[in-house]
Amino acid sequence: MTEVIVATGLVKRYGDVTALDGLDLAVPEGSVLGLLGPNGAGKTTAVRILTTLLRPDAGTVEVAGVDVLAHPHRARERIGLSGQYAAVDEHLTGYENLEMIGRLYRLGYKRSRVRARELLERFDLAEAGNRPTKTYSGGMRRRLDLAGALVAEPDVLFLDEPTTGLDPSSRTTMWTVIRDLLRQGTTLLLTTQYMEEADQLADDIIVIDHGQAIAHGTADQLKSQVGGERIEVVVADPADLLAAERVVAEVAVGEVHVDEGTNAIAVPVGGGPRDLMVALRGLDVAGVELLDVALRRPTLDDVFLSLTGHVAQPGRERLAGGPGGEAATTVAGGPSGQEVAS
Amino acid sequence: MSALAAAIVDGHVVAKRNLIKIKRVPEVLVFVLMSPIMFVLLFAYVFGGAITPPDGVNYREFLIGGIFAQTVVFGATFTGAGLAEDMSKGIIDRFRSLPMSRSAVLVGRTASDVVYNVLSIAIMSLTGLVVGWRIRGSLLDAAGAYLLLLLFAYAFSWVMAYVGLLVPSVEVINNASFMVIMPLTFVSNAFVPLEFFPSFLQGFVEWNPVSSVTQAVRELFGNAGPATSEVWAMQNPVLYTLLWIGLILVIFAPLSIRRYMRASMR
Ligand SMILES: Nc1ncnc2c1ncn2[C@@H]1O[C@H](COP(=O)(O)OP(=O)(O)O)[C@@H](O)[C@H]1O
Ligand SMILES: [Mg+2]
């Protein structure tokens, strides 16, 4: 398979801050690489370098066979970019934005108009197409920006946090849109702070933190790297708990955990589906009725925690500099935050 | 496509976008176009009595040529502000990710501001007519005066484009441009005849391009005879102004384009 995006040894410094610290990446044709990392990890810096918007202090970049640092203009003809903040003109309508982009790609007057209409239709913006984009919702703006990246039908696409700041339903819409694109064979590099998003969309994931790759693999590989597969069953009758525990203990590779409040049993296993079948057969023979059963693998959140020793914090703004800002984000973070607050 | 052709083709697209914005947010324009009117009224009725131009020329007649020059110089701030705003908005990243001409954003901005300058010069002319100013020369000369004003405005747009790229935000642009514009317009013959300046400033006034534009349009509109000053700039104001226009473009167009490329790499 040919690699469409190749970067080696990317370094970018801002004064004392090293935004990228020797990042390597390669994306084979038609596949999706997810750059996964918390805020400030260096994702945007990497995308900006790959898309000619920024020059690295060191490293090489090749996109679609073009040496990006030597021939940025030629690279721009091949790529589509939708950055972290929607790059749309707020005073122009959605239609005018796309038509302008078409003209600037030199598609010609007619083709630009046709293409603008097509894309508005496809991204469910046809109705809003004649309104200035400052009246658009965040999700609409993101979709318009993505449409802008697609005007010239690029083979290589870069999406920087395409769903950050979107509500769950807009996020799902965006995922569907992206999956449709992938079906057409587009090569995609996507950044995200959401483990689930990388899991959903990416073939291959690079976890980055402080400008360095700290892990690399498929979602499954990353999950198994952390280990910790487990079977979870919920029994219908609390009286069966003891019998059930005895059955599943046979496949356990660690301590079996029984929760009497919820009638749930969690069993660490090593053999995945095979262990699950053994356990289920045993439970059937013992006449235990189940309400629920699952084979759980660790989420990518668990992966991140085990790799970096801290949990990635989606949506956390790094400029919340003062102690007040920190406290506010912690409180928003959930139960542990409330302890801090009280 | 050659770099120049590309800059013109893409600049045209960007200029169209800028004009759409003026159409959508006309308030911006209203304030900028009002200020020349204010200047005419202020100078004509407040300071007018205190200043007597040479050769018994009527001060209001004398004033309008100066305010034409002042208007186009001040108007260039519009270019700087527009550009500073562009640089702070997300759309600039879209422009930069496209295989378009690197100078199109600047070419487009300075071009769309010509439309703005045409409007402000038209408003100025009407205001002038109301307070008693008249075109007293030939129509051909008058057309020449308008053309010279527009060319000077265009060139000066590039100066302010550069300033607009230097400032960190739109808010700073007015102060920054005042540092350039105030000395240029006030230490010139635009509002006050040369003879009124202390002698150490007279040299600056005589060679100041704002003085030469002013002198040139006064002569072309038939509002004043040849300058009393003997210096070459004042005796050949049209030619001297054209030289400045060329000089400004040769210096500030490449400077601004370089600055744009660097600033947008942040
Ligand atoms: N223009 C800049 N000036 C100074 N520091 C910057 C700049 N851009 C990014 N950084 C710093 O570089 C690091 C990586 O930033 P970024 O690539 O935006 O991360 P991410 O997109 O993963 O959130 C951060 O520490 C950030 O503060
Ligand atoms: Mg980012």
XYZ file of C-alpha atoms and ligand atoms in Angstrom:
636
model
C 0.000 0.000 0.000
C 1.284 3.462 -0.805
C 1.518 5.968 1.958
C -0.224 9.205 1.121
C 0.833 11.194 4.166
C 4.326 10.730 5.555
C 5.945 12.931 8.163
C 9.190 12.261 9.949
C 10.820 13.910 12.915
C 8.482 16.882 13.176
C 9.666 19.434 15.689
C 8.024 22.764 16.423
C 8.949 25.068 19.253
C 7.230 28.201 20.508
C 9.776 29.834 22.772
C 10.093 27.481 25.719
C 7.134 25.340 24.689
C 7.913 22.360 22.506
C 4.633 21.810 20.702
C 5.972 18.894 18.629
C 8.885 16.843 19.749
C 9.934 14.496 16.961
C 6.600 13.208 15.700
C 6.553 10.566 12.942
C 3.456 9.438 11.137
C 2.390 7.639 7.975
C -1.068 7.176 6.509
C -1.647 4.551 3.795
C -3.888 5.400 0.865
C -7.585 5.213 1.650
C -7.144 4.768 5.376
C -7.825 6.905 8.421
C -5.255 7.907 10.976
C -6.542 9.261 14.250
C -4.258 11.594 16.194
C -5.576 11.253 19.693
C -4.502 13.460 22.537
C -5.653 15.932 25.168
C -5.699 19.681 24.724
C -2.235 21.069 24.143
C -0.833 17.724 22.978
C 0.271 19.222 19.650
C -2.491 17.977 17.349
C -3.288 21.319 15.745
C 0.379 22.118 15.333
C 0.855 18.815 13.488
C -2.135 19.431 11.224
C -1.017 22.970 10.427
C 2.410 21.739 9.450
C 1.003 18.952 7.285
C -1.306 21.383 5.510
C 1.331 24.069 4.735
C 0.031 26.588 7.267
C 3.074 26.330 9.475
C 6.731 25.490 8.946
C 8.319 23.000 11.336
C 11.677 23.667 12.960
C 12.776 20.213 11.836
C 11.370 17.238 9.986
C 10.040 16.266 6.569
C 6.503 16.167 5.230
C 5.227 14.478 2.112
C 1.570 14.519 1.128
C 0.249 12.855 -2.028
C 3.784 12.545 -3.318
C 4.491 16.252 -2.898
C 7.260 17.539 -0.650
C 5.101 19.940 1.333
C 7.919 22.097 2.659
C 9.491 22.561 -0.758
C 6.286 22.912 -2.802
C 3.506 24.132 -0.526
C 1.483 25.473 -3.427
C 1.391 22.108 -5.165
C 0.470 20.395 -1.925
C -2.456 22.776 -1.462
C -3.901 21.608 -4.749
C -4.139 18.082 -3.394
C -5.434 18.520 0.134
C -8.596 19.571 1.899
C -8.479 21.039 5.385
C -11.103 21.663 7.980
C -9.341 23.238 10.919
C -10.192 23.299 14.573
C -12.097 26.570 14.216
C -14.456 26.816 11.276
C -12.774 28.906 8.575
C -15.886 30.470 7.114
C -16.669 34.095 6.372
C -19.412 35.140 8.737
C -20.827 37.872 6.514
C -21.099 35.652 3.468
C -23.882 33.139 3.054
C -23.073 29.440 3.041
C -23.499 29.445 -0.701
C -21.244 32.463 -1.197
C -18.561 30.901 0.981
C -18.473 27.723 -1.081
C -18.715 29.534 -4.395
C -15.796 31.745 -3.413
C -13.706 28.723 -2.495
C -14.543 27.118 -5.836
C -13.444 30.244 -7.667
C -10.204 30.332 -5.703
C -9.579 26.701 -6.673
C -10.095 27.984 -10.248
C -13.002 25.658 -10.892
C -14.503 28.378 -13.053
C -17.663 30.353 -12.558
C -20.214 27.719 -13.555
C -18.576 24.748 -11.929
C -18.103 26.686 -8.678
C -21.809 27.433 -8.486
C -22.847 23.878 -9.256
C -20.402 22.509 -6.738
C -21.591 24.933 -4.044
C -25.199 23.812 -4.536
C -24.201 20.138 -4.524
C -22.280 20.438 -1.288
C -24.960 22.460 0.487
C -27.443 19.774 -0.478
C -25.196 16.976 0.668
C -24.439 18.548 4.029
C -28.027 19.381 4.751
C -27.442 23.110 4.416
C -29.480 23.796 1.289
C -32.159 25.640 3.213
C -29.711 27.760 5.184
C -27.550 28.305 2.119
C -28.752 31.841 1.512
C -28.289 33.101 5.045
C -25.077 34.746 6.297
C -23.170 32.104 8.217
C -23.094 34.141 11.404
C -26.674 32.940 11.869
C -25.536 29.301 11.727
C -25.242 26.954 14.699
C -21.856 25.500 15.599
C -22.708 22.215 13.921
C -23.831 23.926 10.712
C -20.666 25.980 10.615
C -18.517 22.879 11.033
C -20.376 21.145 8.237
C -19.971 24.160 5.980
C -16.274 24.248 6.773
C -15.967 20.568 5.924
C -17.865 21.237 2.703
C -15.308 23.966 1.987
C -12.527 21.429 2.371
C -14.234 19.193 -0.188
C -14.923 21.744 -2.913
C -12.090 20.547 -5.138
C -12.648 16.865 -4.296
C -9.256 16.334 -2.666
C -7.779 12.856 -2.251
C -6.323 13.733 1.106
C -8.309 15.270 3.891
C -7.286 16.738 7.252
C -9.868 17.263 9.966
C -8.779 18.937 13.174
C -11.170 18.055 15.985
C -14.213 17.925 13.703
C -16.709 17.420 16.528
C -15.247 19.331 19.460
C -17.869 21.647 20.857
C -20.757 19.945 19.063
C -23.786 18.547 20.817
C -24.180 14.747 20.703
C -26.654 14.742 17.833
C -24.503 17.047 15.662
C -21.567 14.810 16.499
C -23.375 11.728 15.249
C -24.358 13.598 12.071
C -20.730 14.561 11.558
C -19.582 10.972 11.993
C -22.059 9.816 9.371
C -20.831 12.504 6.987
C -17.219 11.467 7.545
C -17.994 7.751 7.075
C -19.664 8.560 3.755
C -16.522 10.320 2.650
C -14.343 7.393 3.605
C -16.417 5.086 1.471
C -15.194 7.083 -1.525
C -11.599 6.197 -0.757
C -10.456 9.489 0.749
C -7.308 9.320 2.847
C -7.977 11.015 6.138
C -5.988 12.330 9.033
C -8.235 13.217 11.924
C -7.444 14.635 15.321
C -9.625 14.206 18.325
C -9.754 14.385 22.073
C -12.485 11.777 22.161
C -11.465 8.172 22.566
C -14.778 7.055 21.211
C -14.365 9.116 18.062
C -10.988 7.604 17.253
C -12.446 4.170 17.922
C -15.390 4.871 15.608
C -13.563 6.425 12.680
C -9.863 5.581 12.667
C -8.141 2.493 11.258
C -4.977 3.399 13.014
C -4.427 5.557 16.069
C -1.456 7.513 17.320
C -1.828 8.691 20.877
C 0.122 11.887 21.396
C 0.996 13.813 24.491
C 3.424 16.720 24.838
C 4.192 16.568 21.125
C 5.314 12.953 21.153
C 3.690 9.710 20.069
C 3.211 7.633 23.186
C 1.348 4.747 21.578
C 0.470 3.539 18.119
C -1.866 0.840 16.849
C -5.425 -0.036 15.999
C -8.082 0.671 18.571
C -8.148 -3.037 19.422
C -4.395 -3.247 19.753
C -4.330 -0.273 22.062
C -7.070 -1.750 24.157
C -5.422 -5.138 24.461
C -2.144 -3.457 25.325
C -3.768 -2.383 28.551
C -5.206 -5.869 29.078
C -8.086 -6.093 31.534
C -10.715 -7.872 29.487
C -13.626 -8.948 31.649
C -16.954 -10.703 31.590
C -19.833 -9.000 33.322
C -23.058 -10.792 34.138
C -26.163 -9.689 36.007
C -28.217 -12.476 37.569
C -32.000 -12.320 37.770
C -32.325 -13.891 41.225
C -30.001 -12.762 44.059
C -30.186 -16.292 45.449
C -28.194 -17.461 42.403
C -25.274 -15.140 43.084
C -23.213 -17.714 44.962
C -23.753 -20.473 42.389
C -22.980 -18.102 39.528
C -19.806 -16.922 41.213
C -18.618 -20.505 41.562
C -19.206 -21.175 37.835
C -17.465 -18.112 36.463
C -14.554 -18.479 38.849
C -13.424 -21.344 36.641
C -12.482 -18.970 33.773
C -11.245 -16.145 35.970
C -7.620 -15.012 35.760
C -7.973 -12.768 38.803
C -10.274 -11.898 41.618
C -14.000 -12.215 40.910
C -15.930 -9.157 41.977
C -19.512 -9.546 43.191
C -21.796 -6.578 43.690
C -24.716 -7.653 45.843
C -26.524 -4.362 45.420
C -26.888 -4.755 41.641
C -26.582 -8.554 41.397
C -23.642 -8.054 39.067
C -20.535 -10.173 38.823
C -17.333 -9.022 37.080
C -14.736 -11.612 36.122
C -11.309 -10.802 34.683
C -10.589 -13.204 31.814
C -7.786 -13.881 29.389
C -9.506 -15.789 26.594
C -12.186 -13.363 25.403
C -15.167 -14.905 23.603
C -13.981 -18.456 24.337
C -14.112 -17.799 28.081
C -17.449 -16.138 27.669
C -18.914 -19.231 26.008
C -17.506 -21.539 28.689
C -18.958 -19.351 31.395
C -22.361 -19.128 29.725
C -22.558 -22.881 29.198
C -21.704 -23.442 32.856
C -24.310 -20.925 33.986
C -26.909 -22.593 31.774
C -26.148 -26.027 33.246
C -26.360 -24.575 36.768
C -29.778 -23.148 35.883
C -28.811 -19.502 36.559
C -31.048 -17.005 34.819
C -29.278 -13.864 33.529
C -30.573 -10.330 32.981
C -27.492 -9.113 31.194
C -24.168 -10.364 29.961
C -21.219 -8.607 28.370
C -17.624 -9.082 27.393
C -16.010 -5.738 28.161
C -12.772 -4.444 26.782
C -11.144 -1.351 28.217
C -12.119 1.916 26.556
C -9.516 4.157 25.043
C -9.898 6.311 28.129
C -8.449 3.434 30.089
C -5.688 3.191 27.500
C -4.806 6.822 27.935
C -4.823 6.554 31.678
C -2.498 3.581 31.671
C -0.147 5.203 29.133
C 0.150 8.665 30.608
C -0.883 8.228 34.180
C -3.540 10.898 33.759
C -6.933 10.998 32.167
C -7.384 12.979 28.969
C -9.743 15.854 29.570
C -11.844 16.658 26.546
C -13.100 20.180 26.241
C -10.814 21.552 28.886
C -9.460 24.917 27.813
C -5.786 25.315 28.363
C -5.993 29.078 28.721
C -7.963 28.775 31.951
C -4.787 30.040 33.536
C -5.714 31.367 36.973
C -6.689 29.282 39.969
C -10.293 30.380 39.445
C -10.348 28.889 35.972
C -8.833 25.629 37.127
C -11.375 25.282 39.891
C -14.217 25.974 37.498
C -13.140 23.251 35.090
C -12.682 20.782 37.902
C -16.140 21.428 39.233
C -17.548 20.924 35.768
C -15.624 17.658 35.649
C -17.939 15.760 37.928
C -18.125 14.187 41.376
C -14.471 14.652 42.263
C -14.868 18.329 41.422
C -17.689 18.655 43.875
C -15.436 17.393 46.606
C -13.036 20.173 45.727
C -15.818 22.716 45.777
C -17.258 21.717 49.151
C -0.753 31.282 -14.950
C 1.740 34.003 -14.150
C 1.934 35.283 -10.591
C 0.501 38.642 -11.646
C -2.414 37.118 -13.545
C -3.138 34.824 -10.616
C -3.060 37.766 -8.201
C -5.554 39.645 -10.375
C -7.919 36.700 -10.907
C -7.937 35.661 -7.239
C -7.790 39.264 -6.029
C -11.006 39.873 -7.931
C -12.716 37.034 -6.048
C -11.500 38.386 -2.713
C -12.542 41.938 -3.646
C -16.031 40.699 -4.433
C -16.195 39.092 -1.021
C -15.129 42.370 0.642
C -17.834 44.280 -1.220
C -20.474 41.795 -0.114
C -19.455 42.551 3.434
C -19.855 46.303 2.906
C -23.302 45.578 1.533
C -24.224 43.428 4.570
C -22.757 45.770 7.197
C -23.255 49.250 5.711
C -23.002 50.874 9.151
C -19.230 50.630 8.918
C -19.301 52.715 5.790
C -21.651 55.364 7.131
C -19.289 56.446 9.882
C -16.251 56.500 7.658
C -18.021 58.516 5.002
C -19.355 61.001 7.536
C -15.960 62.122 8.744
C -14.997 64.125 5.613
C -18.291 65.982 5.831
C -17.495 66.839 9.406
C -14.060 68.059 8.439
C -15.452 70.353 5.748
C -17.961 71.897 8.117
C -15.447 72.186 10.930
C -12.742 73.869 8.898
C -15.046 75.947 6.736
C -17.004 77.436 9.612
C -14.756 77.192 12.657
C -11.210 77.886 11.431
C -12.180 79.402 8.107
C -12.342 82.939 9.360
C -8.840 82.872 10.811
C -7.047 81.710 7.684
C -6.620 83.755 4.523
C -5.022 82.006 1.555
C -2.694 83.997 -0.721
C -3.908 85.707 -3.939
C -7.247 86.458 -2.291
C -8.564 82.946 -2.896
C -11.678 82.123 -0.913
C -10.749 79.819 2.022
C -13.514 77.317 1.378
C -12.450 76.997 -2.192
C -8.890 76.525 -0.968
C -9.970 74.073 1.717
C -11.799 71.544 -0.444
C -8.686 70.500 -2.388
C -6.979 69.872 0.954
C -9.866 67.896 2.310
C -9.920 65.755 -0.813
C -6.313 64.801 -0.097
C -6.982 64.370 3.600
C -10.006 62.187 2.879
C -8.138 59.687 0.762
C -5.251 59.533 3.219
C -7.597 58.980 6.165
C -9.666 56.575 4.089
C -6.698 54.258 3.773
C -7.243 53.390 7.430
C -10.251 51.482 6.169
C -7.870 49.194 4.293
C -5.696 48.661 7.350
C -8.674 47.911 9.567
C -10.196 45.526 7.031
C -6.968 43.631 6.733
C -6.307 43.513 10.472
C -9.789 42.116 10.894
C -9.265 39.523 8.172
C -6.087 38.357 9.862
C -7.923 37.828 13.130
C -10.713 35.776 11.582
C -10.808 32.090 10.769
C -11.350 32.711 7.074
C -7.680 33.576 6.651
C -6.806 29.925 7.326
C -9.131 28.891 4.524
C -7.443 31.331 2.155
C -4.051 30.060 3.160
C -4.942 26.420 2.673
C -6.076 27.095 -0.905
C -3.785 26.973 -3.932
C -4.520 30.628 -4.602
C -2.229 33.579 -5.205
C -0.354 34.571 -2.058
C -1.005 38.248 -2.676
C -4.700 37.922 -3.539
C -5.925 38.909 -0.086
C -3.985 42.184 -0.326
C -4.704 42.823 -3.979
C -8.387 42.164 -3.337
C -8.519 44.356 -0.271
C -6.838 47.361 -1.877
C -9.008 46.931 -4.975
C -12.304 46.797 -3.119
C -11.286 49.894 -1.200
C -11.154 51.800 -4.484
C -14.937 51.508 -4.501
C -14.996 52.950 -1.028
C -12.724 55.797 -2.136
C -14.937 56.591 -5.116
C -17.862 56.880 -2.717
C -16.069 59.103 -0.267
C -14.728 61.385 -3.006
C -18.246 61.678 -4.425
C -19.640 62.610 -1.020
C -16.820 65.080 -0.566
C -17.597 66.716 -3.900
C -21.252 67.123 -2.988
C -20.394 68.584 0.400
C -17.979 70.934 -1.336
C -20.644 72.091 -3.755
C -22.951 72.816 -0.847
C -20.426 75.088 0.914
C -19.570 76.967 -2.273
C -16.749 75.027 -3.910
C -16.882 74.815 -7.719
C -14.924 73.123 -10.500
C -13.570 76.156 -12.313
C -11.202 74.522 -14.772
C -11.902 72.262 -17.753
C -13.750 68.998 -17.300
C -10.708 67.139 -18.594
C -8.538 68.682 -15.877
C -11.195 67.838 -13.295
C -11.231 64.232 -14.477
C -7.448 64.276 -14.128
C -7.796 65.545 -10.552
C -10.186 62.751 -9.638
C -7.956 60.153 -11.267
C -4.902 61.460 -9.424
C -6.808 61.325 -6.128
C -7.876 57.742 -6.752
C -4.373 56.659 -7.711
C -2.937 58.300 -4.625
C -5.658 56.690 -2.518
C -4.844 53.307 -4.011
C -1.139 53.679 -3.314
C -1.747 54.896 0.216
C -4.013 51.893 0.818
C -0.908 49.749 0.537
C 0.843 51.797 3.234
C -2.060 51.217 5.589
C -2.322 47.594 4.520
C 1.201 47.224 5.834
C 0.314 48.985 9.078
C -2.778 46.766 9.366
C -0.556 43.704 9.174
C 1.833 45.047 11.801
C -0.762 45.697 14.485
C -1.792 42.875 16.807
C -5.528 43.605 16.581
C -8.165 45.721 14.860
C -8.515 47.934 17.915
C -4.960 49.203 17.580
C -5.218 50.175 13.935
C -6.823 53.590 14.429
C -4.148 54.738 16.848
C -1.373 53.264 14.765
C -2.588 54.890 11.582
C -3.033 58.257 13.290
C 0.694 58.242 13.952
C 1.229 58.120 10.212
C -1.681 60.196 9.014
C -1.818 63.117 11.426
C 1.646 64.552 10.768
C 1.305 63.945 7.037
C -2.013 65.720 6.669
C -1.615 68.490 9.213
C 1.945 69.430 8.346
C 0.915 70.027 4.749
C -0.797 72.766 2.817
C -4.129 70.895 3.041
C -5.764 73.111 5.635
C -3.295 75.923 6.121
C -1.298 77.790 3.453
C 2.435 77.221 3.407
C 3.177 80.778 4.579
C 1.475 80.121 7.917
C 4.018 77.458 8.954
C 7.138 78.299 10.938
C 10.110 78.326 8.621
C 11.680 75.095 9.983
C 8.542 73.195 8.958
C 8.163 74.791 5.551
C 10.614 72.425 3.883
C 8.652 69.437 5.070
C 5.392 71.000 3.949
C 6.796 71.766 0.470
C 8.038 68.221 -0.129
C 5.216 66.415 1.650
C 3.301 64.337 -0.934
C 0.023 65.319 0.719
C 0.897 68.920 -0.146
C 1.600 67.988 -3.740
C -1.680 66.084 -4.173
C -3.465 69.026 -2.643
C -1.694 71.537 -4.843
C -2.282 69.360 -7.906
C -6.041 69.031 -7.410
C -6.406 72.722 -6.527
C -4.748 73.598 -9.815
C -6.668 70.978 -11.829
C -10.022 72.036 -10.360
C -9.073 75.626 -11.084
C -9.271 76.563 -7.397
C -5.757 77.980 -7.220
C -2.981 79.226 -9.447
C 0.564 77.850 -9.415
C 2.117 77.525 -5.999
C 3.952 80.488 -4.502
C 6.693 78.133 -3.378
C 9.653 77.826 -5.709
C 10.555 74.203 -4.918
C 10.304 71.648 -7.705
C 7.663 69.552 -5.935
C 5.326 72.525 -5.662
C 5.974 73.702 -9.203
C 5.311 70.198 -10.659
C 2.764 68.814 -8.238
C 1.150 66.309 -10.627
C 4.417 64.758 -11.695
C 5.775 64.791 -8.153
C 2.614 63.061 -6.888
C 2.822 60.425 -9.616
C 6.411 59.733 -8.598
C 5.280 59.228 -5.015
C 2.499 56.903 -6.116
C 5.033 54.781 -7.983
C 7.488 54.873 -5.108
C 4.881 53.877 -2.512
C 3.660 50.968 -4.620
C 7.155 49.713 -5.354
C 8.046 49.766 -1.677
C 4.848 48.894 0.146
C 3.297 46.274 -2.132
C 6.188 43.786 -1.791
C 6.695 44.747 1.858
C 3.039 44.092 2.676
C 2.955 40.825 0.768
C 6.028 39.582 2.623
C 4.548 40.706 5.889
C 1.248 38.996 5.084
C 2.990 35.711 4.422
C 4.947 35.939 7.643
C 2.068 37.164 9.794
C -0.194 34.434 8.525
C 2.364 31.794 9.484
C 1.736 32.437 13.174
N 1.157 30.227 18.301
C 1.572 29.657 19.442
N 2.360 30.317 20.281
C 2.796 29.752 21.438
N 2.493 28.509 21.813
C 1.699 27.793 21.025
C 1.194 28.314 19.799
N 0.429 27.368 19.202
C 0.458 26.309 20.042
N 1.226 26.550 21.118
C 1.499 25.608 22.212
O 1.907 24.391 21.658
C 1.318 23.300 22.340
C 0.527 22.446 21.371
O -0.593 23.181 20.924
P -1.651 22.605 19.895
O -0.950 22.032 18.734
O -2.636 23.698 19.621
O -2.329 21.450 20.738
P -3.708 20.695 20.512
O -4.228 21.045 19.155
O -3.379 19.258 20.656
O -4.626 21.165 21.586
C 0.481 23.891 23.445
O 1.248 23.868 24.621
C 0.243 25.288 23.000
O 0.107 26.147 24.098
Mg -6.010 21.820 18.633
